Tab-separated table of C-alpha atoms in Angstrom:
chain	number	residue	atom	x	y	z
A	13	MET	CA	-0.001	0.083	0.051
A	14	ILE	CA	2.733	2.538	1.151
A	15	THR	CA	6.513	2.147	0.644
A	16	VAL	CA	9.137	4.699	1.558
A	17	SER	CA	12.486	4.465	0.385
A	18	LYS	CA	15.623	6.654	1.376
A	19	LEU	CA	13.605	9.613	1.966
A	20	ASN	CA	15.225	12.958	2.805
A	21	LYS	CA	13.971	16.524	3.456
A	22	LYS	CA	15.674	19.749	4.142
A	23	PHE	CA	14.533	23.145	5.182
A	24	ASP	CA	17.177	25.405	3.764
A	25	GLN	CA	20.590	23.642	5.123
A	26	THR	CA	18.677	21.912	8.123
A	27	THR	CA	18.149	18.280	7.237
A	28	VAL	CA	14.798	17.202	9.107
A	29	LEU	CA	14.245	13.654	7.523
A	30	GLU	CA	17.208	11.573	6.822
A	31	SER	CA	17.175	7.950	4.606
A	32	ILE	CA	13.680	7.190	5.843
A	33	ASP	CA	12.478	3.631	5.096
A	34	PHE	CA	9.203	1.984	6.067
A	35	SER	CA	6.195	0.483	4.630
A	36	VAL	CA	2.394	0.057	5.435
A	37	ASN	CA	0.356	-2.833	4.303
A	38	LYS	CA	-3.138	-2.622	3.296
A	39	GLY	CA	-5.302	-2.383	6.449
A	40	GLU	CA	-2.543	-1.823	8.818
A	41	VAL	CA	-2.575	1.017	11.340
A	42	VAL	CA	0.913	2.677	11.812
A	43	CYS	CA	1.667	5.075	14.474
A	44	LEU	CA	4.657	7.437	14.541
A	45	VAL	CA	5.642	8.407	17.854
A	46	GLY	CA	8.646	10.335	19.258
A	47	PRO	CA	9.651	13.872	20.726
A	48	SER	CA	8.484	17.172	19.364
A	49	GLY	CA	10.752	18.358	16.580
A	50	SER	CA	11.764	14.686	15.532
A	51	GLY	CA	10.321	14.973	12.047
A	52	LYS	CA	6.928	13.167	12.410
A	53	THR	CA	4.692	15.540	11.077
A	54	THR	CA	7.174	16.436	8.109
A	55	LEU	CA	7.110	12.695	7.413
A	56	LEU	CA	3.170	12.688	7.255
A	57	ARG	CA	3.092	15.803	5.060
A	58	CYS	CA	5.469	14.574	2.652
A	59	LEU	CA	3.247	11.318	2.052
A	60	ASN	CA	0.638	13.576	0.351
A	61	LEU	CA	3.388	16.097	-0.840
A	62	LEU	CA	2.234	19.050	1.508
A	63	GLU	CA	6.024	18.946	1.839
A	64	ILE	CA	8.102	18.032	-1.291
A	65	PRO	CA	11.083	15.681	-0.203
A	66	ASN	CA	14.569	16.217	-1.633
A	67	GLY	CA	15.417	12.690	-2.266
A	68	GLY	CA	14.028	9.201	-2.231
A	69	THR	CA	10.816	7.769	-3.377
A	70	ILE	CA	7.175	7.276	-2.197
A	71	THR	CA	4.811	4.869	-3.434
A	72	ILE	CA	1.115	4.737	-2.550
A	73	GLY	CA	-0.959	2.237	-4.545
A	74	ASP	CA	0.367	1.919	-7.978
A	75	LYS	CA	1.874	5.378	-8.121
A	76	THR	CA	5.502	6.033	-7.191
A	77	VAL	CA	7.209	9.334	-7.126
A	78	ASN	CA	10.990	9.599	-7.424
A	79	PHE	CA	12.505	12.781	-5.906
A	80	ASP	CA	16.003	12.141	-7.047
A	81	GLN	CA	14.984	13.389	-10.374
A	82	ALA	CA	13.080	16.775	-11.307
A	83	PRO	CA	10.704	17.833	-8.785
A	84	PRO	CA	7.231	16.233	-9.214
A	85	SER	CA	4.729	17.589	-11.740
A	86	LYS	CA	1.415	18.877	-10.699
A	87	LYS	CA	-0.153	15.862	-12.182
A	88	GLU	CA	2.162	13.624	-10.230
A	89	ILE	CA	1.147	15.451	-7.142
A	90	ALA	CA	-2.517	15.148	-7.958
A	91	GLN	CA	-2.201	11.318	-8.636
A	92	LEU	CA	-0.560	10.633	-5.499
A	93	ARG	CA	-2.836	12.732	-3.154
A	94	ARG	CA	-5.891	11.009	-4.498
A	95	TYR	CA	-4.869	7.881	-2.418
A	96	SER	CA	-4.828	9.857	0.810
A	97	GLY	CA	-7.206	11.839	3.392
A	98	MET	CA	-5.409	14.091	5.712
A	99	VAL	CA	-6.744	15.132	9.163
A	100	PHE	CA	-5.062	18.051	10.924
A	101	GLN	CA	-4.338	18.997	14.308
A	102	GLY	CA	-6.381	22.477	13.756
A	103	PHE	CA	-9.558	20.955	11.907
A	104	HIS	CA	-9.298	23.347	9.091
A	105	LEU	CA	-13.174	23.654	8.436
A	106	PHE	CA	-14.793	26.471	6.434
A	107	PRO	CA	-16.109	28.750	9.094
A	108	HIS	CA	-18.808	30.225	6.537
A	109	LYS	CA	-19.995	26.723	5.671
A	110	THR	CA	-22.146	24.346	7.765
A	111	VAL	CA	-21.397	20.984	8.670
A	112	ILE	CA	-22.584	19.230	5.591
A	113	GLU	CA	-21.498	21.852	3.256
A	114	ASN	CA	-17.821	21.322	4.541
A	115	ILE	CA	-18.000	17.781	3.968
A	116	ILE	CA	-19.295	17.785	0.319
A	117	GLU	CA	-17.114	20.590	-0.793
A	118	ALA	CA	-14.080	18.673	-1.978
A	119	PRO	CA	-15.743	15.749	-3.944
A	120	LEU	CA	-18.100	18.400	-5.273
A	121	VAL	CA	-15.237	20.591	-6.685
A	122	VAL	CA	-12.781	17.888	-7.409
A	123	LYS	CA	-14.906	14.858	-8.638
A	124	LYS	CA	-17.701	17.242	-10.032
A	125	ALA	CA	-20.155	14.631	-8.180
A	126	ASN	CA	-24.134	14.994	-7.974
A	127	ARG	CA	-24.829	17.026	-5.079
A	128	LYS	CA	-27.868	14.953	-3.904
A	129	THR	CA	-25.699	11.991	-3.912
A	130	LEU	CA	-23.048	13.617	-1.910
A	131	ILE	CA	-25.425	15.077	0.790
A	132	ASP	CA	-26.708	11.345	1.216
A	133	LYS	CA	-23.216	9.847	1.482
A	134	GLY	CA	-22.423	12.991	3.716
A	135	LYS	CA	-25.401	12.087	6.098
A	136	SER	CA	-24.076	8.555	6.302
A	137	LEU	CA	-20.529	9.505	7.228
A	138	LEU	CA	-21.898	12.056	9.732
A	139	GLU	CA	-23.998	9.325	11.459
A	140	LYS	CA	-21.032	7.191	11.518
A	141	VAL	CA	-18.831	9.823	13.489
A	142	GLY	CA	-21.875	10.663	15.658
A	143	MET	CA	-22.431	14.202	14.094
A	144	LEU	CA	-25.675	13.741	12.181
A	145	GLU	CA	-27.691	15.793	14.503
A	146	HIS	CA	-25.245	18.737	14.002
A	147	ILE	CA	-25.702	18.598	10.117
A	148	ALA	CA	-26.843	22.107	9.647
A	149	LYS	CA	-24.623	23.968	12.337
A	150	TYR	CA	-21.556	25.953	11.471
A	151	PRO	CA	-18.033	25.216	13.014
A	152	ASP	CA	-18.253	27.751	15.675
A	153	ALA	CA	-21.105	26.210	17.215
A	154	LEU	CA	-19.074	23.216	17.643
A	155	SER	CA	-16.695	21.886	20.376
A	156	GLY	CA	-13.263	21.078	19.354
A	157	GLY	CA	-14.070	17.186	19.372
A	158	GLN	CA	-17.084	17.730	17.282
A	159	GLN	CA	-15.079	19.977	14.822
A	160	GLN	CA	-12.366	17.211	14.517
A	161	ARG	CA	-15.156	14.227	14.089
A	162	VAL	CA	-16.639	16.508	11.015
A	163	ALA	CA	-13.100	16.689	9.656
A	164	ILE	CA	-12.615	13.030	9.694
A	165	ALA	CA	-15.869	12.768	7.864
A	166	ARG	CA	-14.489	15.220	5.483
A	167	ALA	CA	-11.545	13.128	4.781
A	168	LEU	CA	-13.619	10.000	4.336
A	169	MET	CA	-15.681	11.662	1.751
A	170	MET	CA	-13.154	11.307	-0.854
A	171	GLU	CA	-12.845	7.485	-0.413
A	172	PRO	CA	-9.048	7.576	0.572
A	173	GLU	CA	-7.282	4.111	0.727
A	174	VAL	CA	-4.995	5.723	3.422
A	175	MET	CA	-6.100	8.211	6.325
A	176	LEU	CA	-3.250	10.376	7.699
A	177	PHE	CA	-3.709	11.771	10.802
A	178	ASP	CA	-1.487	14.737	12.487
A	179	GLU	CA	-1.950	14.663	16.062
A	180	PRO	CA	-5.734	14.352	15.781
A	181	THR	CA	-6.208	15.330	19.587
A	182	SER	CA	-3.419	17.534	20.409
A	183	ALA	CA	-5.601	20.620	20.291
A	184	LEU	CA	-8.445	19.180	22.335
A	185	ASP	CA	-9.469	19.809	25.810
A	186	PRO	CA	-8.660	16.228	27.790
A	187	GLN	CA	-12.444	15.477	27.960
A	188	LEU	CA	-12.814	15.588	24.294
A	189	VAL	CA	-9.861	13.569	23.341
A	190	LYS	CA	-11.820	10.256	24.166
A	191	GLU	CA	-14.669	10.908	21.442
A	192	VAL	CA	-12.016	11.606	18.552
A	193	LEU	CA	-9.960	8.283	19.408
A	194	ARG	CA	-13.339	6.136	19.386
A	195	VAL	CA	-14.040	7.158	15.928
A	196	ILE	CA	-10.272	6.474	14.677
A	197	GLU	CA	-10.605	3.133	16.545
A	198	SER	CA	-13.692	2.423	14.880
A	199	LEU	CA	-12.214	2.889	11.520
A	200	ALA	CA	-9.168	0.622	12.553
A	201	LYS	CA	-11.602	-2.149	13.291
A	202	GLU	CA	-13.147	-1.866	9.670
A	203	GLY	CA	-9.719	-2.139	8.303
A	204	GLN	CA	-8.970	1.476	7.177
A	205	THR	CA	-5.294	1.905	6.390
A	206	MET	CA	-3.870	4.770	8.496
A	207	VAL	CA	-0.697	6.528	9.466
A	208	ILE	CA	-1.172	8.399	12.815
A	209	VAL	CA	1.239	10.821	14.516
A	210	THR	CA	0.171	10.611	18.182
A	211	HIS	CA	1.320	11.034	21.777
A	212	GLU	CA	-1.579	9.049	22.916
A	213	MET	CA	0.545	6.102	23.762
A	214	ASN	CA	-1.984	3.799	25.446
A	215	PHE	CA	-4.394	4.587	22.322
A	216	ALA	CA	-1.243	3.618	20.096
A	217	ARG	CA	-0.671	0.338	21.777
A	218	ARG	CA	-4.420	-0.754	21.622
A	219	VAL	CA	-5.007	0.435	17.890
A	220	ALA	CA	-1.916	0.259	15.915
A	221	ASP	CA	-0.209	-2.704	14.263
A	222	LYS	CA	3.154	-1.093	14.037
A	223	ALA	CA	4.863	1.703	15.606
A	224	LEU	CA	7.663	3.870	14.137
A	225	PHE	CA	9.958	5.745	16.907
A	226	MET	CA	11.611	8.879	15.479
A	227	ASP	CA	14.091	11.212	16.675
A	228	ASP	CA	16.135	13.771	15.167
A	229	GLY	CA	14.776	13.048	11.653
A	230	ILE	CA	15.481	9.187	11.595
A	231	ILE	CA	13.537	6.306	12.335
A	232	VAL	CA	15.240	4.757	15.539
A	233	GLU	CA	12.916	1.946	15.988
A	234	ASP	CA	10.440	0.159	13.801
A	235	GLY	CA	8.217	-2.922	14.623
A	236	PRO	CA	4.926	-4.384	16.141
A	237	ALA	CA	3.486	-1.727	18.129
A	238	LYS	CA	3.095	-3.884	21.394
A	239	GLU	CA	6.825	-4.363	21.357
A	240	VAL	CA	8.136	-0.898	20.267
A	241	LEU	CA	5.876	0.782	22.922
A	242	SER	CA	5.918	-1.539	25.541
A	243	GLN	CA	9.303	-3.629	25.386
A	244	PRO	CA	11.516	-1.128	23.280
A	245	GLU	CA	15.043	-2.354	22.178
A	246	LYS	CA	16.589	1.042	21.619
A	247	GLU	CA	17.675	3.162	24.458
A	248	ARG	CA	16.268	6.538	22.940
A	249	THR	CA	12.946	4.877	22.808
A	250	LYS	CA	13.225	3.649	26.241
A	251	GLN	CA	14.209	7.234	27.629
A	252	PHE	CA	11.233	8.616	25.777
A	253	LEU	CA	8.631	6.298	26.836
A	254	GLN	CA	9.901	6.725	30.557
A	255	LEU	CA	9.371	10.555	30.246
A	256	LEU	CA	5.757	9.903	29.006
A	257	ASP	CA	5.308	7.467	31.902
A	258	ASP	CA	6.713	9.814	34.390
A	259	ASP	CA	4.207	12.659	33.317
């Protein structure tokens, strides 16, 4: 489903990702964990080309983009992005559109799909994430957790093969975190392929098939989530998890 090989990324002269190699099989949930500034979010953004890598290759589905050659064309970027849906920390909903208008916007514009068909599908997805009763509300009338659940439904509207989550609960009050994690957990049970940047270790241990521990722009440890997050081999991983447990 996803294969990343020798991926590098620099901002000016600063290397933020160095020789990244990993793969994600169809139906797998992979969590990216590590300290702030370790490169997790940059890696996630590289997967759908919100950031353009400086070297290496990314394959998603049957599309491979090689960054050792010329920068990707707009067509290549669009082809790779069609495989993935992205959920950000800050929701990114349109404030002047209702819940249903927010989630049908992308397929309406990109796919030129039928509006009534999209509304019917949108209602089904809003029911799935527990937000159907809020269909006519605007984002400022919703809690952070509710906005994030709408953002998840919006990403699912494009029928992505892979869902990418960038710390989806980091902007939420603690009491709202569980409602978002429950939605993501239900997607995992349905077999949705996902790559999730998270600091929620108990959630990661429960949901993830694999975990990648990152530090200083490299993958320090990569393996089954229960092993990496509960019995890590690398000292840097142990130190990081110990700090979280101490908190």
